Tab-separated table of C-alpha atoms in Angstrom:
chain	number	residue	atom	x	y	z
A	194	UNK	CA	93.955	-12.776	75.960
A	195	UNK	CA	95.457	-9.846	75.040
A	196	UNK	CA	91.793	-7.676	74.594
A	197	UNK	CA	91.391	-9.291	78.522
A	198	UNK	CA	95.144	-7.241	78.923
A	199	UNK	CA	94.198	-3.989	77.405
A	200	UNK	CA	90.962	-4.044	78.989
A	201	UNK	CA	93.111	-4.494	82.502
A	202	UNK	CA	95.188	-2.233	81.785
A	203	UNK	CA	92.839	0.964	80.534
A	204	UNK	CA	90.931	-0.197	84.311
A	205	UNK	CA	94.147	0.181	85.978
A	206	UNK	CA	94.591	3.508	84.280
A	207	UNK	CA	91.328	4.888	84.812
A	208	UNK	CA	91.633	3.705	88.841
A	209	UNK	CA	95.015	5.796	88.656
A	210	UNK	CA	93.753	8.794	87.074
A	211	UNK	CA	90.689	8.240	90.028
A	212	UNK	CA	93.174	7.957	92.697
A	213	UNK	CA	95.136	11.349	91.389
A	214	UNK	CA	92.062	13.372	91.059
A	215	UNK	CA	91.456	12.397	94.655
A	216	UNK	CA	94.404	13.148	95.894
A	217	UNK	CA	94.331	16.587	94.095
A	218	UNK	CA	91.119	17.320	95.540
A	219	UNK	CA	92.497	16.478	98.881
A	220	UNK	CA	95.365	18.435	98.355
A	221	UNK	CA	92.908	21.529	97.336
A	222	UNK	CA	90.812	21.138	101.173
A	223	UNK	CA	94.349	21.191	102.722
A	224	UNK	CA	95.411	24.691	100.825
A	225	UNK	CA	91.545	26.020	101.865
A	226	UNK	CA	92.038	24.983	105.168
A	227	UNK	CA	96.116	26.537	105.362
A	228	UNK	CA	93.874	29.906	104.247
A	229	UNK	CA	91.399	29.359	106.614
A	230	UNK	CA	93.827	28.457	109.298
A	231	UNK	CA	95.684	31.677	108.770
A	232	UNK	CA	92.699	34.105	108.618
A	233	UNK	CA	91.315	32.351	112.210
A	234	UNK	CA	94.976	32.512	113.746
A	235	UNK	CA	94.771	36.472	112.670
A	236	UNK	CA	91.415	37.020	114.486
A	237	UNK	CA	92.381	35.193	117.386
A	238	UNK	CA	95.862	36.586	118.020
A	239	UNK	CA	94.090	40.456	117.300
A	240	UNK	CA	91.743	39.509	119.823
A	241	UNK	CA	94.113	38.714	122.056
A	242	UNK	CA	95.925	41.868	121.771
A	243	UNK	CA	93.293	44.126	122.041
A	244	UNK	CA	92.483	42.536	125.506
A	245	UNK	CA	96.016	42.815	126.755
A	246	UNK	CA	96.163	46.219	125.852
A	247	UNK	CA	92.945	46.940	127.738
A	248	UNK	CA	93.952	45.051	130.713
A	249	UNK	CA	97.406	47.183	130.331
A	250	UNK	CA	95.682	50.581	130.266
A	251	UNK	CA	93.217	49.296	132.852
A	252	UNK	CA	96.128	49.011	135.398
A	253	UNK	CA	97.642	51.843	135.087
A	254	UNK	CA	94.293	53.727	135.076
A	255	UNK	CA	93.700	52.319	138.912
A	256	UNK	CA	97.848	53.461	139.798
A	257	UNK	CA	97.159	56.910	138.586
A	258	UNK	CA	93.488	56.535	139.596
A	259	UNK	CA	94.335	56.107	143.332
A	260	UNK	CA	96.773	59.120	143.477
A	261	UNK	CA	94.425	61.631	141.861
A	262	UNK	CA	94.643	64.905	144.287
A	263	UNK	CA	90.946	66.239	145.570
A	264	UNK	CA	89.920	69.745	145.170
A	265	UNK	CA	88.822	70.970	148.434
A	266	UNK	CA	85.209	70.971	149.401
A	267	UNK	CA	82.958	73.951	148.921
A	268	UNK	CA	80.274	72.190	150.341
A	269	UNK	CA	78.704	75.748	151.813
A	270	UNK	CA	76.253	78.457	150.016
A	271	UNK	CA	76.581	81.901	150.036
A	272	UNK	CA	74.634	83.868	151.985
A	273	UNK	CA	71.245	85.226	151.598
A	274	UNK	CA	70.945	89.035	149.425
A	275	UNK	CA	71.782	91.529	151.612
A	276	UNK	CA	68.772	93.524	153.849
A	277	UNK	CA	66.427	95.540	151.829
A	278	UNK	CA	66.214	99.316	152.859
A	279	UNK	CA	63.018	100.304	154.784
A	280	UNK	CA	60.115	101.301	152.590
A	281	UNK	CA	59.115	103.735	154.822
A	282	UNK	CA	62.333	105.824	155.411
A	283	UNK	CA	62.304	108.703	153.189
A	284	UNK	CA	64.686	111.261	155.310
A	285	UNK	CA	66.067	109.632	158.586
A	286	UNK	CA	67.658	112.520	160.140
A	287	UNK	CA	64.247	114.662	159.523
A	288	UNK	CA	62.397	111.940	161.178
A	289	UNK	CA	64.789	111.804	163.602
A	290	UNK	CA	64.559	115.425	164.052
A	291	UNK	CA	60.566	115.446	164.234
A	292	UNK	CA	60.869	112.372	167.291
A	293	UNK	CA	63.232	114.404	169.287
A	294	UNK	CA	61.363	117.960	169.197
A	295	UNK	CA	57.809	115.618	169.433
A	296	UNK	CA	59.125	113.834	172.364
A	297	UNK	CA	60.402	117.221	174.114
A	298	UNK	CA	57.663	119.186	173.891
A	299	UNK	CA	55.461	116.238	175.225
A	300	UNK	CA	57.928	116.103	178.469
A	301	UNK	CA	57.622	119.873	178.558
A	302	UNK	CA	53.426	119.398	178.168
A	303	UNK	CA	53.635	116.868	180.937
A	304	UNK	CA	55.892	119.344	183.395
A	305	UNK	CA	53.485	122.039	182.493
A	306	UNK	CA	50.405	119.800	183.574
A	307	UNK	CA	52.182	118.513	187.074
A	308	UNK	CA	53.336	122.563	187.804
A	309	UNK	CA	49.251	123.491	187.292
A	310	UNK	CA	48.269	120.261	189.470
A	311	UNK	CA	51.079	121.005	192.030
A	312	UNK	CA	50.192	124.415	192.100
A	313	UNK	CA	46.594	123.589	192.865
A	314	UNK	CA	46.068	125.918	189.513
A	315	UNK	CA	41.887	126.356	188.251
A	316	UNK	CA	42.664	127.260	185.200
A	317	UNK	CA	41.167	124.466	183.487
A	318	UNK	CA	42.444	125.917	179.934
A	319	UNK	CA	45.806	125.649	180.491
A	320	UNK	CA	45.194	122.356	182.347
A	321	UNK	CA	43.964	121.220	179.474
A	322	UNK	CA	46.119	122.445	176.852
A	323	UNK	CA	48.525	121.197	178.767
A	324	UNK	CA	47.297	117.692	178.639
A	325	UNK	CA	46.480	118.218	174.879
A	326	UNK	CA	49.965	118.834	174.323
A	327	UNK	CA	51.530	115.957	176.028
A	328	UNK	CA	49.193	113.635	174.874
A	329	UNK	CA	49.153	114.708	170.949
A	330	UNK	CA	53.038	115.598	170.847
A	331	UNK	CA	53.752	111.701	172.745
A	332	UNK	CA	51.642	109.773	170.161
A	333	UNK	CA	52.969	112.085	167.446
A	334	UNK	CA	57.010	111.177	168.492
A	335	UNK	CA	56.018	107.890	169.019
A	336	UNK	CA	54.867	107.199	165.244
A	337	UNK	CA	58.032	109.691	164.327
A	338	UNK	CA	60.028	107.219	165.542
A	339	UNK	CA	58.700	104.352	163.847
A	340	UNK	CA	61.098	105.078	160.937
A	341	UNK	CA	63.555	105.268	162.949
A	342	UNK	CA	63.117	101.976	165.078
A	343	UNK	CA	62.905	100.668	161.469
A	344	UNK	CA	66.756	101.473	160.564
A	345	UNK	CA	67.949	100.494	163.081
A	346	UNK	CA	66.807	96.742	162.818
A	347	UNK	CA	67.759	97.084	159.221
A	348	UNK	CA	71.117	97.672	160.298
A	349	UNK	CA	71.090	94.821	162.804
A	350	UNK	CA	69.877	92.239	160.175
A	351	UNK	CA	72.660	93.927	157.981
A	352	UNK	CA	75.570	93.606	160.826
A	353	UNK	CA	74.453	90.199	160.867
A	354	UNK	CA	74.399	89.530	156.878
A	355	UNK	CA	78.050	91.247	157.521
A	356	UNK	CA	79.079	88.865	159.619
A	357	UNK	CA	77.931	86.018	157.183
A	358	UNK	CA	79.700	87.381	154.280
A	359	UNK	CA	82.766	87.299	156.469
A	360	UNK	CA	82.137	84.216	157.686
A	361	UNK	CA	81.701	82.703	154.331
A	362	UNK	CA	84.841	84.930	152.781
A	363	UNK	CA	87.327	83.208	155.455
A	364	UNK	CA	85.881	79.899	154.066
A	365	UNK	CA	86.700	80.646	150.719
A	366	UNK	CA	89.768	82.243	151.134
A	367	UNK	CA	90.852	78.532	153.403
A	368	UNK	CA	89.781	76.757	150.055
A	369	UNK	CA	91.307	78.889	147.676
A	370	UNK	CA	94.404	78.662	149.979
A	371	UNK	CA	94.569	74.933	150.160
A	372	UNK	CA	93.999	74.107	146.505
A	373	UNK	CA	97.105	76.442	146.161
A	374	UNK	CA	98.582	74.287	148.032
A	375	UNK	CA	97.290	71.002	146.103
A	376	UNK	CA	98.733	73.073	142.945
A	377	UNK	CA	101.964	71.477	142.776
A	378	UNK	CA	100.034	67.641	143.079
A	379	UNK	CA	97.594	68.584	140.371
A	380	UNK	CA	101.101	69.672	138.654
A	381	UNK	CA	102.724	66.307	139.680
A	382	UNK	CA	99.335	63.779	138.919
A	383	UNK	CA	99.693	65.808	135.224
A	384	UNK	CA	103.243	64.540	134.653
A	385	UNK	CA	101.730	61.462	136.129
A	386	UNK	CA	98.956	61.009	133.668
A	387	UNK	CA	101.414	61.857	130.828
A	388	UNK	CA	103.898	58.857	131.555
A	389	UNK	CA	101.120	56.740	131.741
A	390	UNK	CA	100.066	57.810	128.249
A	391	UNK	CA	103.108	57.215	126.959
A	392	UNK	CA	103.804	53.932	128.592
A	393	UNK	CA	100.162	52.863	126.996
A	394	UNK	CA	101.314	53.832	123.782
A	395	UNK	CA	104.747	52.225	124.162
A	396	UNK	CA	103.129	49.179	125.004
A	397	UNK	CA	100.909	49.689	122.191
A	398	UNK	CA	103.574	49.674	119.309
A	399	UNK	CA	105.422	47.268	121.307
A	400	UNK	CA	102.665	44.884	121.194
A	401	UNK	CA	101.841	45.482	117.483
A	402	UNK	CA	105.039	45.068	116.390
A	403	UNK	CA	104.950	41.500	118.265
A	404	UNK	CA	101.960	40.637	116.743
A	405	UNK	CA	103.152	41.703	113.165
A	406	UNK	CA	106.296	39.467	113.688
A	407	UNK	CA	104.259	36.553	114.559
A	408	UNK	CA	101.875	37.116	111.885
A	409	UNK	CA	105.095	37.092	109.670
A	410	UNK	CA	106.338	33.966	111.067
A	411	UNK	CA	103.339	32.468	111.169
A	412	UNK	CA	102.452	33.417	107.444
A	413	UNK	CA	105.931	32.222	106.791
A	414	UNK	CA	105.459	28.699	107.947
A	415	UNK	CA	101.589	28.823	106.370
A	416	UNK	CA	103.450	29.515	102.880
A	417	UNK	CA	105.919	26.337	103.046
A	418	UNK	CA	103.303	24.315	104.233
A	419	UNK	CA	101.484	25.813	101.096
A	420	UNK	CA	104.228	25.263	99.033
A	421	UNK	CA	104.476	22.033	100.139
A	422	UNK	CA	101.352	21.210	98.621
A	423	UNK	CA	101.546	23.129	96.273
A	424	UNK	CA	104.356	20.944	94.835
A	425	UNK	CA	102.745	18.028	95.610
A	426	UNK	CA	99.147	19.066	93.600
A	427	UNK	CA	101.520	20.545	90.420
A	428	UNK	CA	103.124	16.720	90.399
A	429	UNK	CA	99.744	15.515	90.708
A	430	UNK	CA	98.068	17.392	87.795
A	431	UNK	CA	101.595	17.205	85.702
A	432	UNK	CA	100.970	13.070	86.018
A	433	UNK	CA	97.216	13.651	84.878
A	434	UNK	CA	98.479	15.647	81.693
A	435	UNK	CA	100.057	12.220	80.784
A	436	UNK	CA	96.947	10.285	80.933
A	437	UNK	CA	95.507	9.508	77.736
A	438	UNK	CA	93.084	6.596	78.083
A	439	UNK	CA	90.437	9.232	78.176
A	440	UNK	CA	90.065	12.961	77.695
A	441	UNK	CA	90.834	15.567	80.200
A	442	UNK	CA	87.221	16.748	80.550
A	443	UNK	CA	85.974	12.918	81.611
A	444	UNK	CA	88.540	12.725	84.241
A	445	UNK	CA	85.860	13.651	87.023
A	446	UNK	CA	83.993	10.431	85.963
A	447	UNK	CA	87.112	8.033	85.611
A	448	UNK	CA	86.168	5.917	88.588
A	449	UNK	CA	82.951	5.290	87.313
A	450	UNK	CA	83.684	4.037	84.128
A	451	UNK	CA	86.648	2.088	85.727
A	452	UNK	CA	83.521	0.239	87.758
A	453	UNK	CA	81.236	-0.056	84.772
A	454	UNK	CA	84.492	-1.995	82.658
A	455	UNK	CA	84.840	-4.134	85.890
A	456	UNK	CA	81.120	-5.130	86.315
A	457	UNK	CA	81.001	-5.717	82.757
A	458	UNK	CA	78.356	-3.739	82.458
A	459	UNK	CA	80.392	-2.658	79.339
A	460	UNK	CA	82.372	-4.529	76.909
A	461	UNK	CA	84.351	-1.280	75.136
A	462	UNK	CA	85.611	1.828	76.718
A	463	UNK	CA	83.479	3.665	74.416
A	464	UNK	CA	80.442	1.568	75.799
A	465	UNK	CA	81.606	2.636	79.280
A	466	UNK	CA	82.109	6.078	78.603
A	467	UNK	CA	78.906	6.287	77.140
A	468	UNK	CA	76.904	4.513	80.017
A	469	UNK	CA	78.995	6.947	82.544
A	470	UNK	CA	77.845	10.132	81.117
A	471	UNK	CA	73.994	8.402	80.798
A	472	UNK	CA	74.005	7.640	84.336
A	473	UNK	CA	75.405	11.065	85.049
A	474	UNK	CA	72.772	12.511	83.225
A	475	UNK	CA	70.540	10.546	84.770
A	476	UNK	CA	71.815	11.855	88.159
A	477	UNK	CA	71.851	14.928	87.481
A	478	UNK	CA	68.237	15.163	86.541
A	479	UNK	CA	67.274	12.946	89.533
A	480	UNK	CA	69.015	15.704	91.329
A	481	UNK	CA	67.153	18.390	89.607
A	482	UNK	CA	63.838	16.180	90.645
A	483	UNK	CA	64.696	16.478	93.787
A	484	UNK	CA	65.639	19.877	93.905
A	485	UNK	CA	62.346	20.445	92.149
A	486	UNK	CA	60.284	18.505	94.171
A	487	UNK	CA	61.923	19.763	97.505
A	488	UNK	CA	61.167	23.958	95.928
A	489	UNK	CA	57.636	22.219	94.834
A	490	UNK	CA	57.673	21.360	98.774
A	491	UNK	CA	58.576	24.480	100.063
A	492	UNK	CA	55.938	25.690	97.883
A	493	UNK	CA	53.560	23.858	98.920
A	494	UNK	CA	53.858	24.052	102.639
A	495	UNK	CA	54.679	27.891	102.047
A	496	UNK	CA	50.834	28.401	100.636
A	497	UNK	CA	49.700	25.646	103.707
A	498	UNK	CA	51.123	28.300	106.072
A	499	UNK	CA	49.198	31.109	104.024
A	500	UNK	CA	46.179	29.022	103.856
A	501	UNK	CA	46.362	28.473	107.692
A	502	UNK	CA	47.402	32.364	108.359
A	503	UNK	CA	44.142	33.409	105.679
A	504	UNK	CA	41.719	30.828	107.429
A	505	UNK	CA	42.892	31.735	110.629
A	506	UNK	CA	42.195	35.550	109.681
A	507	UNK	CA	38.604	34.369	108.268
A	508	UNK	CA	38.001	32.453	111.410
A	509	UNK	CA	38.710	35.956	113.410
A	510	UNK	CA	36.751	37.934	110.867
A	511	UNK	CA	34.011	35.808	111.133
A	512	UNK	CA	33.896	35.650	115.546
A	513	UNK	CA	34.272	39.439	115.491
A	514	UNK	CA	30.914	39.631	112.951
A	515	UNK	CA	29.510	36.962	115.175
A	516	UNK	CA	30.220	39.447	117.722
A	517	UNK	CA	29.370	42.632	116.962
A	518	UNK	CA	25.982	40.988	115.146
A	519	UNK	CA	25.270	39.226	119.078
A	520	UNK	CA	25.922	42.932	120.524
A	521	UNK	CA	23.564	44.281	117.830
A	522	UNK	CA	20.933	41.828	118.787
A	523	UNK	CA	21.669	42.824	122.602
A	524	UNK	CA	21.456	46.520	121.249
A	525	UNK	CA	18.252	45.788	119.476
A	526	UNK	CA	16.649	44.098	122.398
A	527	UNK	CA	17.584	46.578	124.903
A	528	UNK	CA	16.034	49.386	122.501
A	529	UNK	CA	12.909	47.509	122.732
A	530	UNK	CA	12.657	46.813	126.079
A	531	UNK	CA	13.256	50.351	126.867
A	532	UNK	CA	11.038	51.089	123.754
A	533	UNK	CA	8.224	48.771	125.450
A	534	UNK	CA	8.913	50.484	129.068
A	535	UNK	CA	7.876	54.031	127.604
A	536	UNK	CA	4.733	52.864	125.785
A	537	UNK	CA	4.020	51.013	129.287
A	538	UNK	CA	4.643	54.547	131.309
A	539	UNK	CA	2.741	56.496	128.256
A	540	UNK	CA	0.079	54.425	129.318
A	541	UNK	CA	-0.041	54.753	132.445
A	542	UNK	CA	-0.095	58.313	132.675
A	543	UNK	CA	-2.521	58.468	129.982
A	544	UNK	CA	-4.413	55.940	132.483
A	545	UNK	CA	-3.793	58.501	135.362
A	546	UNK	CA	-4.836	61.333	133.301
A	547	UNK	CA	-7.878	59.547	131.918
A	548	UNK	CA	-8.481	59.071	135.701
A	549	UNK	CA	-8.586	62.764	136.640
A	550	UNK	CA	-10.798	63.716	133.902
A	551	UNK	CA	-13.007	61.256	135.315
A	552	UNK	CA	-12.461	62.404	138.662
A	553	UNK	CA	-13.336	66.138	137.412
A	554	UNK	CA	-16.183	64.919	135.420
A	555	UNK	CA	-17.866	63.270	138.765
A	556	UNK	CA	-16.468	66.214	141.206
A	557	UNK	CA	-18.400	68.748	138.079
A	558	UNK	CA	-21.763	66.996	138.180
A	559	UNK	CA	-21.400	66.813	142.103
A	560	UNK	CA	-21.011	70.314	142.076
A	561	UNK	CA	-23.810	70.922	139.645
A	562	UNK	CA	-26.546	68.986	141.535
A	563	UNK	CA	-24.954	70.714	144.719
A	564	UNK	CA	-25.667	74.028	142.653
A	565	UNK	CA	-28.788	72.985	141.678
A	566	UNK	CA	-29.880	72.109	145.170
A	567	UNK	CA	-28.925	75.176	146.662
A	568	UNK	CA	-31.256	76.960	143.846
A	569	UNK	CA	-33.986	75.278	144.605
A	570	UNK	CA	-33.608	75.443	148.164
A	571	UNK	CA	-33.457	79.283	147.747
A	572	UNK	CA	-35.974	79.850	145.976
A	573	UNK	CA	-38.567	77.515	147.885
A	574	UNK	CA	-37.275	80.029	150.447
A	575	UNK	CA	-38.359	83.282	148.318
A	576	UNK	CA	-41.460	84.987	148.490
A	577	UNK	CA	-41.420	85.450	145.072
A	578	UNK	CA	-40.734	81.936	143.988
A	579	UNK	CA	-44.300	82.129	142.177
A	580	UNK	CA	-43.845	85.192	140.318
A	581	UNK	CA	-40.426	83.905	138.745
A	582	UNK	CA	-40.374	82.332	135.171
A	583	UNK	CA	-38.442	79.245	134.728
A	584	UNK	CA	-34.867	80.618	133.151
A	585	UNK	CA	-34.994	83.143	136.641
A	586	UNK	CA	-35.421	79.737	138.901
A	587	UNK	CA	-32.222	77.631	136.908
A	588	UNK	CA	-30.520	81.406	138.321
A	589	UNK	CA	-31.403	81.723	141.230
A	590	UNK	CA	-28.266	81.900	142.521
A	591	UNK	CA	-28.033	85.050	140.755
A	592	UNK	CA	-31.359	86.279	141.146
A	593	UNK	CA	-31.590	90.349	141.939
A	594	UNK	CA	-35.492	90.371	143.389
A	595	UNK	CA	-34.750	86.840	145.934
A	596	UNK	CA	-36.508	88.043	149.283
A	597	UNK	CA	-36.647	85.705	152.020
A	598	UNK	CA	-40.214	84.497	153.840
């Protein structure tokens, strides 16, 4: 009865020192989560600030955006370089000079030539020096002149570039005199921009400051929560310091040699603690079987994938052989047949040309018995046919003593 007692009671304290270790691990994902709790809360409140500060500087971007003075429009070019001077002007006054004399003594030709024809004059020299003189000196003011019509279209096109330039000056000096005027507003928008500046940054320390005091707080109520357990997990591990059923280092397994004495799988503690740290070997190396066989796995399907990604590549190498042997073959047999069409057209204009040295053979021989024929003929028409020797007949053609019947 009283082994049944003890063996109740070192259950009871192993199912205690269970339950503490449990709570102390509980207590331990509270304080993680109190940390993680805090570090989240940080993010979110920065976040938030950073957005309200944006949204604040947006704002008052669109207040001073909206009373932004505008420069006044130069929306106008200047005008074209001014007129070039006339090439062809080297003295104006001289060619002016040359015109006027040219053009009087062509008036003066011209009077001379109507007092001779008035006059009913025959002196055709003078008539026609006259004439000369009106005629040369008229053509000869008239190119004079040319310089001169010249300048004075230069200085048109110049009064008119004038009058652009002054055009163009009054429209400058309107914009320089307005944005004079929008001086002062540029002035004022500058004061402008600098209160918004410092209202930004105003709001800026204003708003840190608020977020470091609720960080504070915050932090401050995160540490007696913390505390809190903190308390609680020192109680927790100041109760398991006064456990002595078992040592401090089999603690973790106190629930499961609590179950073993309960089962009855053992009899002693010793038999229990013994059995616990067997089956917890035994775990653990299940686990590292597992972990083994899930790497031997992982392993294994990582050299299926390379198998599949090398036959894959040896399927490709082997259609692009296929390939390129099929457009060798179609190379091959296009060679040939080309090959085979040459020999065909080598044979037929051997053909043709064995045809034409026929052709000249037969056209030869009809030549030869035409030859031959006309021989004969001539010299059955000689008178010496029957003085000839045989060689002078097969000539006859030739033949220097042929004298006809």
């Amino acid at each position: 009865m009283s082994n049944e007692l003890n063996r109740q009671q070192v259950i009871a304290e192993l199912e205690r020192t269970q339950s503490l270790l449990d709570k102390l691990g509980e207590i331990n994902r509270k304080s993680q989560a109190l940390v993680e709790e805090r570090n989240e809360g940080d993010g979110v409140a920065t976040e938030a600030l950073v957005k309200e500060m944006k949204r604040f500087q947006k704002a008052k971007q669109k207040i001073v955006q909206e009373k932004l003075p505008h420069v006044a429009k130069t929306d106008f070019s200047f005008p074209c370089e001014r007129p070039k001077n006339p090439e062809d002007v080297g003295d104006p006054a001289k060619d002016i000079m040359k015109g006027v004399v040219s053009s009087v003594l062509a008036v003066a030709g011209l009077a001379f030539w109507l007092i001779l024809l008035i006059t009913g004059s025959k002196a055709w020299g003078l008539i026609f020096l006259s004439v000369a003189c009106m005629l040369g000196f008229g053509i000869f003011s008239l190119v004079a002149m040319i310089p001169v019509r010249n300048i004075l279209a230069w200085e048109q096109l110049c009064g008119e570039w004038e009058e652009k330039k002054s055009l163009w000056e009054k429209k400058m000096d309107d914009v320089a005199r307005r944005n004079e005027k929008n001086l002062e507003s540029f002035r004022d928008f500058d004061v402008l921009y600098l209160n918004m500046v410092k209202e930004c940054d105003a709001f800026y320390v204003e708003s840190t400051n608020n977020l470091i005091e609720e960080r504070e707080k915050a932090r401050q109520e995160i540490l007696k929560r913390f505390d809190v357990l903190k308390e609680q997990g020192d109680a927790l591990v100041k109760e398991l310091d006064g456990i002595t059923v078992i040592h401090a280092d089999l603690f973790e397994h106190a629930g499961l040699i609590a179950t073993l004495l309960k089962t009855g799988r053992a009899d002693t503690l010793k038999e229990a603690i013994n059995l616990a740290l067997e089956e917890v070997r035994k775990d653990e190396e299940e686990r590292q079987r597992r972990e083994e066989a899930r790497a031997r796995a992982e392993i294994l399907e990582e050299q299926a994938t390379e198998n599949r990604l090398y036959n894959e590549a040896m399927q490709r190498a082997a259609e692009n052989q296929a390939r390129a042997m099929r457009e060798h073959h179609a190379e091959m047999e296009r060679a040939a047949r080309e090959q085979a069409k040459a020999a065909e057209l080598q044979a037929q204009a051997a053909a043709a040309a064995n045809k034409l040295a026929q052709d000249q053979a037969r056209a030869a021989q009809v030549r030869a018995r035409s030859a031959e024929y006309e021989a004969r003929e001539k010299c059955r028409g000689c008178v010496n046919s029957t003085k000839c020797s045989f060689a002078a007949r097969q000539n006859s053609l030739s033949c220097g003593a042929y004298k006809p019947r």
